[in-house]
């Protein structure tokens, strides 16, 4: 499977996950969503997800904040800050720091996490893997 096809599947799953999350929440209140990106927001995968979330914000469906160029050494701090700030859904990637992200997720049971991850689901995070050698993009929880 081509890398571009994998990225399209990941984006589809992320948008589907967001739609399902929004569909189950009370629509009288906007869902608070945060994006944490390790790369510049112009990077193809991040930019596509970011644009979709901006569009949902412009439509009045969500409140959206984001951080870009977050290093792995700073990622957990940023993840905790958003989790403590009342964000209800956090999207991002957990490559290389999966175990730490899962520990944070256990500390915040009222926050949903949609993370790019090479590990399988564990009940608190919904990973989308881009590691085609182990788990294809359809490793959705």
CSV table of N, CA and C in Angstrom, one decimal:
chain,number,residue,atom,x,y,z
A,1,UNK,N,0.8,-1.2,0.0
A,1,UNK,CA,0.0,0.0,0.0
A,1,UNK,C,0.9,1.2,0.0
A,2,UNK,N,0.6,2.2,-0.9
A,2,UNK,CA,1.4,3.4,-0.9
A,2,UNK,C,1.2,4.3,0.3
A,3,UNK,N,2.2,5.0,0.6
A,3,UNK,CA,2.2,5.9,1.8
A,3,UNK,C,1.0,6.9,1.7
A,4,UNK,N,0.8,7.4,0.5
A,4,UNK,CA,-0.3,8.4,0.3
A,4,UNK,C,-1.7,7.7,0.6
A,5,UNK,N,-1.8,6.5,0.2
A,5,UNK,CA,-3.1,5.8,0.5
A,5,UNK,C,-3.2,5.6,2.0
A,6,UNK,N,-2.2,5.2,2.6
A,6,UNK,CA,-2.2,5.1,4.1
A,6,UNK,C,-2.6,6.4,4.8
A,7,UNK,N,-2.0,7.5,4.3
A,7,UNK,CA,-2.3,8.7,4.9
A,7,UNK,C,-3.8,9.1,4.7
A,8,UNK,N,-4.3,8.8,3.5
A,8,UNK,CA,-5.8,9.0,3.3
A,8,UNK,C,-6.6,8.2,4.2
A,9,UNK,N,-6.3,7.0,4.4
A,9,UNK,CA,-7.0,6.1,5.3
A,9,UNK,C,-7.0,6.7,6.8
A,10,UNK,N,-5.8,7.1,7.2
A,10,UNK,CA,-5.7,7.7,8.5
A,10,UNK,C,-6.6,8.9,8.6
A,11,UNK,N,-6.5,9.8,7.6
A,11,UNK,CA,-7.3,11.0,7.7
A,11,UNK,C,-8.8,10.7,7.8
A,12,UNK,N,-9.2,9.7,6.9
A,12,UNK,CA,-10.6,9.3,6.9
A,12,UNK,C,-11.0,8.8,8.3
A,13,UNK,N,-10.1,7.9,8.9
A,13,UNK,CA,-10.4,7.4,10.3
A,13,UNK,C,-10.5,8.5,11.3
A,14,UNK,N,-9.6,9.5,11.2
A,14,UNK,CA,-9.6,10.6,12.2
A,14,UNK,C,-10.8,11.4,12.1
A,15,UNK,N,-11.3,11.7,10.8
A,15,UNK,CA,-12.5,12.5,10.6
A,15,UNK,C,-13.7,11.7,11.1
A,16,UNK,N,-13.7,10.4,10.8
A,16,UNK,CA,-14.8,9.5,11.2
A,16,UNK,C,-14.8,9.5,12.7
A,17,UNK,N,-13.7,9.3,13.4
A,17,UNK,CA,-13.7,9.3,14.8
A,17,UNK,C,-14.2,10.6,15.4
A,18,UNK,N,-13.8,11.7,14.8
A,18,UNK,CA,-14.3,13.0,15.3
A,18,UNK,C,-15.8,13.1,15.1
A,19,UNK,N,-16.3,12.7,13.9
A,19,UNK,CA,-17.7,12.7,13.7
A,19,UNK,C,-18.5,11.9,14.7
A,20,UNK,N,-18.0,10.7,14.9
A,20,UNK,CA,-18.6,9.8,15.9
A,20,UNK,C,-18.6,10.4,17.3
A,21,UNK,N,-17.5,11.0,17.6
A,21,UNK,CA,-17.4,11.7,18.9
A,21,UNK,C,-18.4,12.8,19.0
A,22,UNK,N,-18.4,13.7,18.0
A,22,UNK,CA,-19.3,14.8,18.0
A,22,UNK,C,-20.8,14.4,18.0
A,23,UNK,N,-21.1,13.3,17.3
A,23,UNK,CA,-22.4,12.8,17.2
A,23,UNK,C,-23.0,12.3,18.5
A,24,UNK,N,-22.1,11.8,19.4
A,24,UNK,CA,-22.5,11.3,20.7
A,24,UNK,C,-22.6,12.3,21.8
A,25,UNK,N,-22.0,13.5,21.5
A,25,UNK,CA,-22.0,14.5,22.6
A,25,UNK,C,-23.2,15.4,22.4
A,26,UNK,N,-23.5,16.1,23.5
A,26,UNK,CA,-24.6,17.0,23.5
A,26,UNK,C,-24.3,18.2,22.6
A,27,UNK,N,-25.1,18.5,21.6
A,27,UNK,CA,-24.8,19.4,20.6
A,27,UNK,C,-25.0,20.9,21.1
A,28,UNK,N,-25.6,21.1,22.2
A,28,UNK,CA,-25.8,22.4,22.8
A,28,UNK,C,-24.5,23.0,23.1
A,29,UNK,N,-23.5,22.2,23.4
A,29,UNK,CA,-22.2,22.7,23.8
A,29,UNK,C,-21.2,22.3,22.8
A,30,UNK,N,-20.3,23.2,22.4
A,30,UNK,CA,-19.3,22.8,21.5
A,30,UNK,C,-18.3,21.9,22.1
A,31,UNK,N,-17.8,21.0,21.3
A,31,UNK,CA,-16.7,20.1,21.8
A,31,UNK,C,-15.4,20.8,21.7
A,32,UNK,N,-14.6,20.7,22.8
A,32,UNK,CA,-13.3,21.3,22.8
A,32,UNK,C,-12.3,20.3,22.3
A,33,UNK,N,-11.6,20.7,21.2
A,33,UNK,CA,-10.6,19.8,20.5
A,33,UNK,C,-9.3,20.5,20.5
A,34,UNK,N,-8.2,19.7,20.8
A,34,UNK,CA,-6.8,20.2,20.7
A,34,UNK,C,-6.1,19.3,19.7
A,35,UNK,N,-5.2,19.9,18.9
A,35,UNK,CA,-4.3,19.2,18.1
A,35,UNK,C,-2.9,19.4,18.6
A,36,UNK,N,-2.1,18.3,18.7
A,36,UNK,CA,-0.7,18.4,19.1
A,36,UNK,C,0.1,17.8,17.9
A,37,UNK,N,0.9,18.7,17.3
A,37,UNK,CA,1.6,18.2,16.1
A,37,UNK,C,3.1,18.4,16.3
A,38,UNK,N,3.9,17.3,16.0
A,38,UNK,CA,5.3,17.4,16.2
A,38,UNK,C,6.0,18.0,15.1
A,39,UNK,N,5.3,18.2,14.0
A,39,UNK,CA,5.9,18.8,12.8
A,39,UNK,C,5.3,20.2,12.5
A,40,UNK,N,5.8,21.0,11.6
A,40,UNK,CA,5.1,22.2,11.2
A,40,UNK,C,3.7,21.9,10.7
A,41,UNK,N,2.8,22.8,10.9
A,41,UNK,CA,1.4,22.6,10.5
A,41,UNK,C,1.3,22.4,9.0
A,42,UNK,N,2.3,22.8,8.2
A,42,UNK,CA,2.3,22.6,6.8
A,42,UNK,C,2.6,21.2,6.3
A,43,UNK,N,3.0,20.3,7.2
A,43,UNK,CA,3.3,18.9,6.8
A,43,UNK,C,2.0,18.3,6.4
A,44,UNK,N,2.1,17.5,5.3
A,44,UNK,CA,0.9,17.0,4.6
A,44,UNK,C,-0.2,16.4,5.6
A,45,UNK,N,0.1,15.4,6.4
A,45,UNK,CA,-0.9,14.8,7.2
A,45,UNK,C,-1.4,15.8,8.2
A,46,UNK,N,-0.5,16.5,8.9
A,46,UNK,CA,-1.0,17.5,9.9
A,46,UNK,C,-1.8,18.6,9.3
A,47,UNK,N,-1.4,19.1,8.2
A,47,UNK,CA,-2.1,20.1,7.5
A,47,UNK,C,-3.5,19.7,7.1
A,48,UNK,N,-3.7,18.5,6.6
A,48,UNK,CA,-5.0,18.0,6.2
A,48,UNK,C,-5.9,17.9,7.4
A,49,UNK,N,-5.4,17.3,8.5
A,49,UNK,CA,-6.2,17.2,9.7
A,49,UNK,C,-6.5,18.5,10.3
A,50,UNK,N,-5.5,19.4,10.3
A,50,UNK,CA,-5.7,20.8,10.8
A,50,UNK,C,-6.8,21.5,10.1
A,51,UNK,N,-6.7,21.4,8.7
A,51,UNK,CA,-7.7,22.1,7.9
A,51,UNK,C,-9.1,21.6,8.2
A,52,UNK,N,-9.3,20.3,8.4
A,52,UNK,CA,-10.6,19.7,8.6
A,52,UNK,C,-11.1,20.2,10.0
A,53,UNK,N,-10.2,20.3,11.0
A,53,UNK,CA,-10.6,20.8,12.3
A,53,UNK,C,-11.0,22.3,12.3
A,54,UNK,N,-10.2,23.1,11.5
A,54,UNK,CA,-10.5,24.5,11.4
A,54,UNK,C,-11.9,24.7,10.7
A,55,UNK,N,-12.2,23.9,9.7
A,55,UNK,CA,-13.5,24.0,9.0
A,55,UNK,C,-14.6,23.6,10.0
A,56,UNK,N,-14.4,22.6,10.8
A,56,UNK,CA,-15.4,22.3,11.8
A,56,UNK,C,-15.6,23.5,12.8
A,57,UNK,N,-14.5,24.1,13.2
A,57,UNK,CA,-14.5,25.3,14.1
A,57,UNK,C,-15.3,26.4,13.4
A,58,UNK,N,-15.0,26.7,12.2
A,58,UNK,CA,-15.6,27.8,11.4
A,58,UNK,C,-17.1,27.5,11.3
A,59,UNK,N,-17.5,26.3,11.2
A,59,UNK,CA,-18.9,25.9,11.1
A,59,UNK,C,-19.6,26.0,12.5
A,60,UNK,N,-18.9,26.3,13.5
A,60,UNK,CA,-19.4,26.4,14.9
A,60,UNK,C,-19.7,25.1,15.6
A,61,UNK,N,-19.0,24.0,15.1
A,61,UNK,CA,-19.2,22.7,15.6
A,61,UNK,C,-18.3,22.4,16.8
A,62,UNK,N,-17.1,23.0,16.8
A,62,UNK,CA,-16.1,22.7,17.8
A,62,UNK,C,-15.4,23.9,18.2
A,63,UNK,N,-14.7,23.9,19.3
A,63,UNK,CA,-13.7,24.9,19.7
A,63,UNK,C,-12.3,24.1,19.4
A,64,UNK,N,-11.4,24.8,18.8
A,64,UNK,CA,-10.2,24.1,18.4
A,64,UNK,C,-8.9,24.9,18.7
A,65,UNK,N,-8.0,24.3,19.4
A,65,UNK,CA,-6.7,24.9,19.6
A,65,UNK,C,-5.6,23.9,19.2
A,66,UNK,N,-4.4,24.4,19.0
A,66,UNK,CA,-3.4,23.5,18.5
A,66,UNK,C,-2.0,24.0,18.9
A,67,UNK,N,-1.1,23.1,18.9
A,67,UNK,CA,0.3,23.4,19.1
A,67,UNK,C,1.1,22.6,18.0
A,68,UNK,N,2.1,23.3,17.4
A,68,UNK,CA,2.9,22.6,16.4
A,68,UNK,C,4.3,22.6,16.8
A,69,UNK,N,5.1,21.8,16.1
A,69,UNK,CA,6.5,21.7,16.4
A,69,UNK,C,6.8,21.3,17.8
A,70,UNK,N,6.0,20.4,18.4
A,70,UNK,CA,6.1,20.0,19.8
A,70,UNK,C,7.1,18.8,19.8
A,71,UNK,N,8.2,18.9,20.4
A,71,UNK,CA,9.2,17.8,20.5
A,71,UNK,C,8.7,16.7,21.3
A,72,UNK,N,9.2,15.5,21.1
A,72,UNK,CA,8.8,14.4,21.9
A,72,UNK,C,9.1,14.6,23.4
A,73,UNK,N,10.2,15.4,23.7
A,73,UNK,CA,10.6,15.6,25.1
A,73,UNK,C,9.6,16.6,25.7
A,74,UNK,N,8.8,17.4,25.0
A,74,UNK,CA,7.9,18.3,25.5
A,74,UNK,C,6.4,17.9,25.4
A,75,UNK,N,6.2,16.8,24.6
A,75,UNK,CA,4.9,16.4,24.2
A,75,UNK,C,4.0,16.0,25.4
A,76,UNK,N,4.5,15.3,26.4
A,76,UNK,CA,3.7,14.9,27.5
A,76,UNK,C,3.2,16.1,28.3
A,77,UNK,N,4.1,17.1,28.5
A,77,UNK,CA,3.7,18.3,29.2
A,77,UNK,C,2.5,19.0,28.5
A,78,UNK,N,2.6,19.1,27.2
A,78,UNK,CA,1.6,19.8,26.4
A,78,UNK,C,0.3,19.0,26.4
A,79,UNK,N,0.4,17.6,26.4
A,79,UNK,CA,-0.7,16.8,26.4
A,79,UNK,C,-1.4,16.9,27.8
A,80,UNK,N,-0.7,17.0,28.8
A,80,UNK,CA,-1.3,17.2,30.2
A,80,UNK,C,-1.9,18.6,30.3
A,81,UNK,N,-1.3,19.6,29.8
A,81,UNK,CA,-1.9,20.9,29.8
A,81,UNK,C,-3.2,21.0,29.1
A,82,UNK,N,-3.3,20.4,27.9
A,82,UNK,CA,-4.6,20.4,27.2
A,82,UNK,C,-5.6,19.5,28.0
A,83,UNK,N,-5.2,18.4,28.5
A,83,UNK,CA,-6.1,17.5,29.3
A,83,UNK,C,-6.7,18.2,30.5
A,84,UNK,N,-5.8,19.0,31.2
A,84,UNK,CA,-6.3,19.7,32.4
A,84,UNK,C,-7.1,20.9,32.1
A,85,UNK,N,-7.0,21.4,30.9
A,85,UNK,CA,-7.7,22.7,30.5
A,85,UNK,C,-9.1,22.4,30.0
A,86,UNK,N,-9.6,21.2,30.1
A,86,UNK,CA,-11.0,20.9,29.8
A,86,UNK,C,-11.2,20.5,28.3
A,87,UNK,N,-10.1,20.2,27.6
A,87,UNK,CA,-10.3,19.7,26.2
A,87,UNK,C,-10.9,18.3,26.3
A,88,UNK,N,-11.8,18.1,25.4
A,88,UNK,CA,-12.5,16.8,25.4
A,88,UNK,C,-12.0,15.8,24.4
A,89,UNK,N,-11.3,16.3,23.4
A,89,UNK,CA,-10.7,15.4,22.4
A,89,UNK,C,-9.4,15.9,22.0
A,90,UNK,N,-8.3,15.1,22.1
A,90,UNK,CA,-7.0,15.5,21.7
A,90,UNK,C,-6.5,14.6,20.5
A,91,UNK,N,-6.1,15.2,19.4
A,91,UNK,CA,-5.6,14.4,18.3
A,91,UNK,C,-4.1,14.7,18.2
A,92,UNK,N,-3.4,13.8,17.7
A,92,UNK,CA,-1.9,13.9,17.5
A,92,UNK,C,-1.3,12.6,17.2
A,93,UNK,N,0.0,12.5,17.5
A,93,UNK,CA,0.7,11.3,17.2
A,93,UNK,C,1.5,10.9,18.5
A,94,UNK,N,1.7,9.6,18.6
A,94,UNK,CA,2.4,9.1,19.8
A,94,UNK,C,3.6,8.3,19.4
A,95,UNK,N,4.1,8.4,18.2
A,95,UNK,CA,5.2,7.6,17.8
A,95,UNK,C,6.4,7.9,18.7
A,96,UNK,N,7.0,6.8,19.2
A,96,UNK,CA,8.2,7.0,20.1
A,96,UNK,C,7.9,7.3,21.5
A,97,UNK,N,6.6,7.7,21.8
A,97,UNK,CA,6.3,8.0,23.2
A,97,UNK,C,4.9,7.4,23.6
A,98,UNK,N,4.6,6.3,22.9
A,98,UNK,CA,3.3,5.7,23.1
A,98,UNK,C,3.0,5.3,24.6
A,99,UNK,N,3.9,4.7,25.2
A,99,UNK,CA,3.7,4.3,26.6
A,99,UNK,C,3.4,5.5,27.5
A,100,UNK,N,4.1,6.6,27.3
A,100,UNK,CA,3.9,7.8,28.1
A,100,UNK,C,2.5,8.4,27.8
A,101,UNK,N,2.1,8.4,26.6
A,101,UNK,CA,0.8,9.0,26.2
A,101,UNK,C,-0.3,8.1,26.8
A,102,UNK,N,-0.1,6.8,26.8
A,102,UNK,CA,-1.1,5.9,27.4
A,102,UNK,C,-1.2,6.2,28.9
A,103,UNK,N,-0.1,6.4,29.6
A,103,UNK,CA,-0.2,6.8,31.0
A,103,UNK,C,-1.0,8.0,31.3
A,104,UNK,N,-0.8,9.0,30.4
A,104,UNK,CA,-1.5,10.3,30.6
A,104,UNK,C,-3.0,10.0,30.4
A,105,UNK,N,-3.3,9.2,29.3
A,105,UNK,CA,-4.7,9.0,29.0
A,105,UNK,C,-5.4,8.3,30.2
A,106,UNK,N,-4.7,7.5,31.0
A,106,UNK,CA,-5.3,6.8,32.1
A,106,UNK,C,-5.6,7.8,33.3
A,107,UNK,N,-4.9,8.9,33.3
A,107,UNK,CA,-5.1,10.0,34.3
A,107,UNK,C,-6.3,10.9,34.0
A,108,UNK,N,-6.8,10.9,32.8
A,108,UNK,CA,-7.8,11.8,32.4
A,108,UNK,C,-8.9,11.0,31.7
A,109,UNK,N,-9.8,10.3,32.4
A,109,UNK,CA,-10.8,9.4,31.8
A,109,UNK,C,-11.9,10.2,31.1
A,110,UNK,N,-12.0,11.5,31.3
A,110,UNK,CA,-13.0,12.2,30.6
A,110,UNK,C,-12.6,12.9,29.3
A,111,UNK,N,-11.3,12.5,28.9
A,111,UNK,CA,-10.8,13.1,27.6
A,111,UNK,C,-10.6,11.9,26.7
A,112,UNK,N,-11.0,12.1,25.4
A,112,UNK,CA,-10.8,11.1,24.4
A,112,UNK,C,-9.5,11.5,23.6
A,113,UNK,N,-8.7,10.5,23.3
A,113,UNK,CA,-7.4,10.7,22.6
A,113,UNK,C,-7.4,9.9,21.3
A,114,UNK,N,-7.1,10.6,20.2
A,114,UNK,CA,-7.0,10.0,18.9
A,114,UNK,C,-5.6,10.2,18.4
A,115,UNK,N,-4.7,9.2,18.5
A,115,UNK,CA,-3.3,9.3,18.3
A,115,UNK,C,-2.8,8.4,17.2
A,116,UNK,N,-1.9,8.9,16.4
A,116,UNK,CA,-1.2,8.1,15.5
A,116,UNK,C,-0.2,7.3,16.4
A,117,UNK,N,-0.2,6.0,16.2
A,117,UNK,CA,0.5,5.1,17.1
A,117,UNK,C,0.9,3.8,16.5
A,118,UNK,N,2.0,3.2,16.8
A,118,UNK,CA,2.3,1.9,16.3
A,118,UNK,C,1.8,0.7,17.1
A,119,UNK,N,1.3,1.0,18.3
A,119,UNK,CA,0.7,0.0,19.1
A,119,UNK,C,-0.8,-0.1,18.8
A,120,UNK,N,-1.4,-1.2,19.3
A,120,UNK,CA,-2.8,-1.4,19.1
A,120,UNK,C,-3.6,-0.6,20.2
A,121,UNK,N,-4.9,-0.6,20.1
A,121,UNK,CA,-5.8,0.1,21.0
A,121,UNK,C,-5.7,-0.5,22.4
A,122,UNK,N,-5.9,0.4,23.4
A,122,UNK,CA,-5.8,-0.1,24.8
A,122,UNK,C,-7.1,0.4,25.5
A,123,UNK,N,-8.1,0.9,24.9
A,123,UNK,CA,-9.3,1.3,25.5
A,123,UNK,C,-9.3,2.8,25.9
A,124,UNK,N,-8.2,3.5,26.0
A,124,UNK,CA,-8.2,4.9,26.3
A,124,UNK,C,-7.7,5.8,25.1
A,125,UNK,N,-7.0,5.1,24.2
A,125,UNK,CA,-6.5,5.8,23.1
A,125,UNK,C,-7.0,5.1,21.8
A,126,UNK,N,-7.3,5.8,20.8
A,126,UNK,CA,-7.7,5.2,19.5
A,126,UNK,C,-6.5,5.4,18.5
A,127,UNK,N,-5.6,4.5,18.4
A,127,UNK,CA,-4.5,4.7,17.5
A,127,UNK,C,-4.8,4.4,16.0
A,128,UNK,N,-4.1,5.2,15.2
A,128,UNK,CA,-4.1,4.9,13.7
A,128,UNK,C,-2.7,4.7,13.4
A,129,UNK,N,-2.3,3.6,12.9
A,129,UNK,CA,-0.9,3.3,12.7
A,129,UNK,C,-0.5,3.6,11.3
A,130,UNK,N,0.7,4.1,11.1
A,130,UNK,CA,1.2,4.3,9.8
A,130,UNK,C,2.4,3.4,9.5
A,131,UNK,N,2.6,2.4,10.4
A,131,UNK,CA,3.7,1.5,10.3
A,131,UNK,C,3.2,0.3,9.6
A,132,UNK,N,3.4,0.3,8.2
A,132,UNK,CA,2.9,-0.8,7.4
A,132,UNK,C,3.5,-2.1,7.6
A,133,UNK,N,4.7,-2.1,8.2
A,133,UNK,CA,5.4,-3.4,8.4
A,133,UNK,C,4.8,-4.2,9.6
A,134,UNK,N,4.0,-3.5,10.5
A,134,UNK,CA,3.4,-4.2,11.6
A,134,UNK,C,1.9,-4.1,11.6
A,135,UNK,N,1.4,-3.0,11.6
A,135,UNK,CA,-0.1,-2.8,11.7
A,135,UNK,C,-0.5,-1.8,10.7
A,136,UNK,N,-1.4,-2.1,9.7
A,136,UNK,CA,-1.8,-1.1,8.7
A,136,UNK,C,-2.8,-0.1,9.3
A,137,UNK,N,-3.1,0.9,8.5
A,137,UNK,CA,-3.9,2.0,9.0
A,137,UNK,C,-5.3,1.6,9.5
A,138,UNK,N,-5.7,0.4,9.3
A,138,UNK,CA,-7.0,0.0,9.7
A,138,UNK,C,-7.0,-0.6,11.2
A,139,UNK,N,-6.0,-0.3,11.9
A,139,UNK,CA,-6.0,-0.7,13.3
A,139,UNK,C,-6.8,0.3,14.2
A,140,UNK,N,-8.0,0.3,14.0
A,140,UNK,CA,-8.9,1.3,14.6
A,140,UNK,C,-9.7,0.7,15.7
A,141,UNK,N,-9.8,1.3,16.9
A,141,UNK,CA,-10.5,0.8,18.0
A,141,UNK,C,-12.0,1.2,17.9
